[in-house]
mmCIF file of C-alpha atoms in Angstrom:
data_model
loop_
_atom_site.group_PDB
_atom_site.id
_atom_site.type_symbol
_atom_site.label_atom_id
_atom_site.label_comp_id
_atom_site.label_asym_id
_atom_site.label_seq_id
_atom_site.Cartn_x
_atom_site.Cartn_y
_atom_site.Cartn_z
ATOM 1 C CA MET D 1 26.116 3.559 146.626
ATOM 2 C CA GLY D 2 23.579 4.235 149.093
ATOM 3 C CA THR D 3 20.033 5.695 148.699
ATOM 4 C CA VAL D 4 18.319 8.514 150.357
ATOM 5 C CA ARG D 5 16.541 6.045 152.665
ATOM 6 C CA HIS D 6 19.877 5.372 154.407
ATOM 7 C CA ILE D 7 20.210 9.025 155.031
ATOM 8 C CA LEU D 8 16.579 9.002 156.542
ATOM 9 C CA GLN D 9 17.062 5.773 158.492
ATOM 10 C CA LYS D 10 20.117 7.578 160.340
ATOM 11 C CA LYS D 11 18.886 11.313 160.095
ATOM 12 C CA GLY D 12 14.868 10.608 160.763
ATOM 13 C CA ASN D 13 11.995 11.722 158.861
ATOM 14 C CA LYS D 14 11.601 15.198 160.896
ATOM 15 C CA VAL D 15 11.045 18.217 158.758
ATOM 16 C CA ILE D 16 11.046 21.864 159.839
ATOM 17 C CA ALA D 17 7.917 23.358 158.271
ATOM 18 C CA ILE D 18 6.485 26.778 158.106
ATOM 19 C CA GLU D 19 3.028 28.310 156.864
ATOM 20 C CA PRO D 20 2.873 30.113 153.786
ATOM 21 C CA THR D 21 1.268 32.898 155.356
ATOM 22 C CA SER D 22 4.112 33.424 157.889
ATOM 23 C CA THR D 23 6.420 36.193 157.249
ATOM 24 C CA VAL D 24 9.841 35.766 155.669
ATOM 25 C CA PHE D 25 11.169 37.192 159.138
ATOM 26 C CA LYS D 26 9.978 34.587 161.071
ATOM 27 C CA ALA D 27 10.949 32.000 158.508
ATOM 28 C CA LEU D 28 14.398 33.299 158.851
ATOM 29 C CA GLU D 29 14.180 33.217 162.698
ATOM 30 C CA MET D 30 13.338 29.430 162.486
ATOM 31 C CA MET D 31 16.177 28.804 160.251
ATOM 32 C CA VAL D 32 18.535 30.358 162.653
ATOM 33 C CA GLU D 33 17.027 28.563 165.648
ATOM 34 C CA GLN D 34 17.111 25.160 163.898
ATOM 35 C CA ASN D 35 20.247 25.835 162.193
ATOM 36 C CA VAL D 36 18.980 24.923 158.809
ATOM 37 C CA GLY D 37 19.089 26.220 155.180
ATOM 38 C CA ALA D 38 15.529 25.168 154.189
ATOM 39 C CA LEU D 39 12.116 25.302 155.590
ATOM 40 C CA ILE D 40 9.360 23.028 154.010
ATOM 41 C CA VAL D 41 6.160 25.071 153.450
ATOM 42 C CA MET D 42 2.805 23.229 154.738
ATOM 43 C CA ASP D 43 -0.545 24.618 153.944
ATOM 44 C CA GLN D 44 -3.115 23.140 156.195
ATOM 45 C CA GLY D 45 -1.132 19.850 156.452
ATOM 46 C CA LYS D 46 -0.349 19.745 152.699
ATOM 47 C CA PHE D 47 2.906 20.092 150.923
ATOM 48 C CA ALA D 48 2.986 23.699 149.364
ATOM 49 C CA GLY D 49 6.781 24.108 148.365
ATOM 50 C CA MET D 50 9.897 25.157 150.126
ATOM 51 C CA PHE D 51 11.644 28.338 151.335
ATOM 52 C CA THR D 52 15.461 28.571 151.190
ATOM 53 C CA GLU D 53 18.190 31.129 151.934
ATOM 54 C CA ARG D 54 18.690 31.459 148.236
ATOM 55 C CA ASP D 55 14.812 32.449 148.005
ATOM 56 C CA TYR D 56 15.610 34.922 150.624
ATOM 57 C CA ALA D 57 18.563 36.384 149.204
ATOM 58 C CA ARG D 58 17.395 36.450 145.475
ATOM 59 C CA LYS D 59 13.694 37.416 145.961
ATOM 60 C CA VAL D 60 13.696 39.757 149.070
ATOM 61 C CA ILE D 61 17.220 41.376 149.597
ATOM 62 C CA LEU D 62 18.004 42.021 145.899
ATOM 63 C CA LYS D 63 14.460 43.233 145.161
ATOM 64 C CA GLY D 64 14.472 45.584 148.075
ATOM 65 C CA LYS D 65 11.499 43.991 150.008
ATOM 66 C CA ALA D 66 11.336 43.780 153.644
ATOM 67 C CA SER D 67 11.452 40.291 155.435
ATOM 68 C CA ARG D 68 8.868 41.558 157.922
ATOM 69 C CA ASP D 69 6.361 42.635 155.219
ATOM 70 C CA THR D 70 6.873 39.811 152.746
ATOM 71 C CA LEU D 71 5.049 36.550 153.240
ATOM 72 C CA VAL D 72 6.792 33.196 152.796
ATOM 73 C CA GLN D 73 4.262 32.216 149.971
ATOM 74 C CA GLU D 74 5.249 35.360 147.743
ATOM 75 C CA ILE D 75 8.661 34.053 147.465
ATOM 76 C CA MET D 76 8.719 30.261 148.089
ATOM 77 C CA SER D 77 9.633 27.769 145.514
ATOM 78 C CA GLU D 78 6.435 26.238 144.812
ATOM 79 C CA HIS D 79 7.575 23.179 142.476
ATOM 80 C CA PRO D 80 10.990 22.212 144.040
ATOM 81 C CA VAL D 81 12.850 19.131 142.671
ATOM 82 C CA VAL D 82 11.893 16.029 144.826
ATOM 83 C CA VAL D 83 13.187 12.653 145.171
ATOM 84 C CA SER D 84 12.193 9.072 146.497
ATOM 85 C CA PRO D 85 13.693 7.095 149.116
ATOM 86 C CA ASP D 86 15.010 4.962 146.331
ATOM 87 C CA THR D 87 16.780 7.652 144.729
ATOM 88 C CA THR D 88 20.788 6.907 145.067
ATOM 89 C CA LEU D 89 23.192 9.423 146.445
ATOM 90 C CA GLU D 90 24.874 9.640 143.169
ATOM 91 C CA GLN D 91 21.562 10.739 141.381
ATOM 92 C CA CYS D 92 20.923 13.307 144.215
ATOM 93 C CA MET D 93 24.393 14.635 143.501
ATOM 94 C CA ALA D 94 23.809 14.934 139.980
ATOM 95 C CA LEU D 95 20.371 16.547 140.470
ATOM 96 C CA MET D 96 21.843 19.196 142.917
ATOM 97 C CA THR D 97 24.690 19.857 140.634
ATOM 98 C CA GLN D 98 22.752 20.354 137.351
ATOM 99 C CA LYS D 99 19.928 22.630 139.221
ATOM 100 C CA TYR D 100 22.228 24.259 141.467
ATOM 101 C CA ILE D 101 20.164 23.394 144.613
ATOM 102 C CA ARG D 102 21.132 22.012 148.114
ATOM 103 C CA HIS D 103 17.745 20.645 149.419
ATOM 104 C CA LEU D 104 15.794 17.775 148.124
ATOM 105 C CA PRO D 105 12.363 17.085 149.752
ATOM 106 C CA VAL D 106 11.753 13.133 149.705
ATOM 107 C CA PHE D 107 8.332 11.914 148.649
ATOM 108 C CA GLU D 108 6.944 8.111 149.216
ATOM 109 C CA ASP D 109 3.591 7.275 147.670
ATOM 110 C CA GLN D 110 2.808 11.130 147.281
ATOM 111 C CA LYS D 111 3.525 11.821 151.045
ATOM 112 C CA LEU D 112 6.279 13.949 152.405
ATOM 113 C CA VAL D 113 8.501 11.567 154.250
ATOM 114 C CA GLY D 114 11.744 13.908 154.598
ATOM 115 C CA LEU D 115 14.407 16.346 153.546
ATOM 116 C CA VAL D 116 17.930 15.693 152.592
ATOM 117 C CA SER D 117 20.682 18.503 152.062
ATOM 118 C CA ILE D 118 23.772 18.341 150.311
ATOM 119 C CA GLY D 119 25.546 18.147 153.953
ATOM 120 C CA ASP D 120 23.695 14.845 154.518
ATOM 121 C CA ILE D 121 24.600 13.380 151.380
ATOM 122 C CA VAL D 122 28.239 14.198 151.680
ATOM 123 C CA LYS D 123 28.254 12.892 154.995
ATOM 124 C CA CYS D 124 26.618 9.660 154.037
ATOM 125 C CA MET D 125 29.226 9.333 150.880
ATOM 126 C CA MET D 126 32.238 9.896 153.280
ATOM 127 C CA ASP D 127 30.747 7.493 155.667
ATOM 128 C CA GLU D 128 30.648 4.807 152.917
ATOM 129 C CA GLN D 129 34.004 5.526 151.789
ATOM 130 C CA LYS D 130 35.392 5.168 155.509
ATOM 131 C CA CYS D 131 33.666 1.559 155.561
ATOM 132 C CA ILE D 132 35.344 0.722 152.008
ATOM 133 C CA ILE D 133 38.833 1.820 153.209
ATOM 134 C CA GLU D 134 38.464 0.037 156.495
ATOM 135 C CA ASP D 135 37.296 -3.275 154.750
ATOM 136 C CA LEU D 136 40.289 -2.901 152.124
ATOM 137 C CA GLU D 137 42.735 -2.541 154.970
ATOM 138 C CA HIS D 138 41.500 -5.514 156.782
ATOM 139 C CA TYR D 139 41.763 -7.436 153.470
ATOM 140 C CA ILE D 140 45.220 -6.370 152.814
ATOM 141 C CA THR D 141 46.552 -6.946 156.317
ATOM 142 C CA GLY D 142 44.724 -10.276 156.279
ATOM 143 C CA HIS D 143 42.441 -9.269 159.511
ATOM 144 C CA HIS D 144 39.253 -10.985 157.954
ATOM 145 C CA GLU D 145 36.209 -11.016 160.139
#
């Protein structure tokens, strides 16, 4: 079973960040432009939390607030569940299932080093399974490398 480090090696460490004083509308625009479901919130270079589609749906729309008048800091998740590069994909899946979340910030030595999504994890697991199947097919047919 792979780890978060494997995903970050393929995906990279780039995170899309927004400031807590930005409007929710600006955050939504960024999410659409970047085709992502979550943003890291950075306050003067320091990790402050996360802003997700779920935050928007539950804390803006359902409460009758306006996205142009609401700041990210008012509705962001300040203490999201985080993982390390050595967290296994299986552990990530368990966390995401138990906590009903789709994004995990990745920290190493108390420094933000990336963000993984449920899509990243599923893709990596599918790639691993494909390799296992190919290896088994080669073994069964006698085409050893």
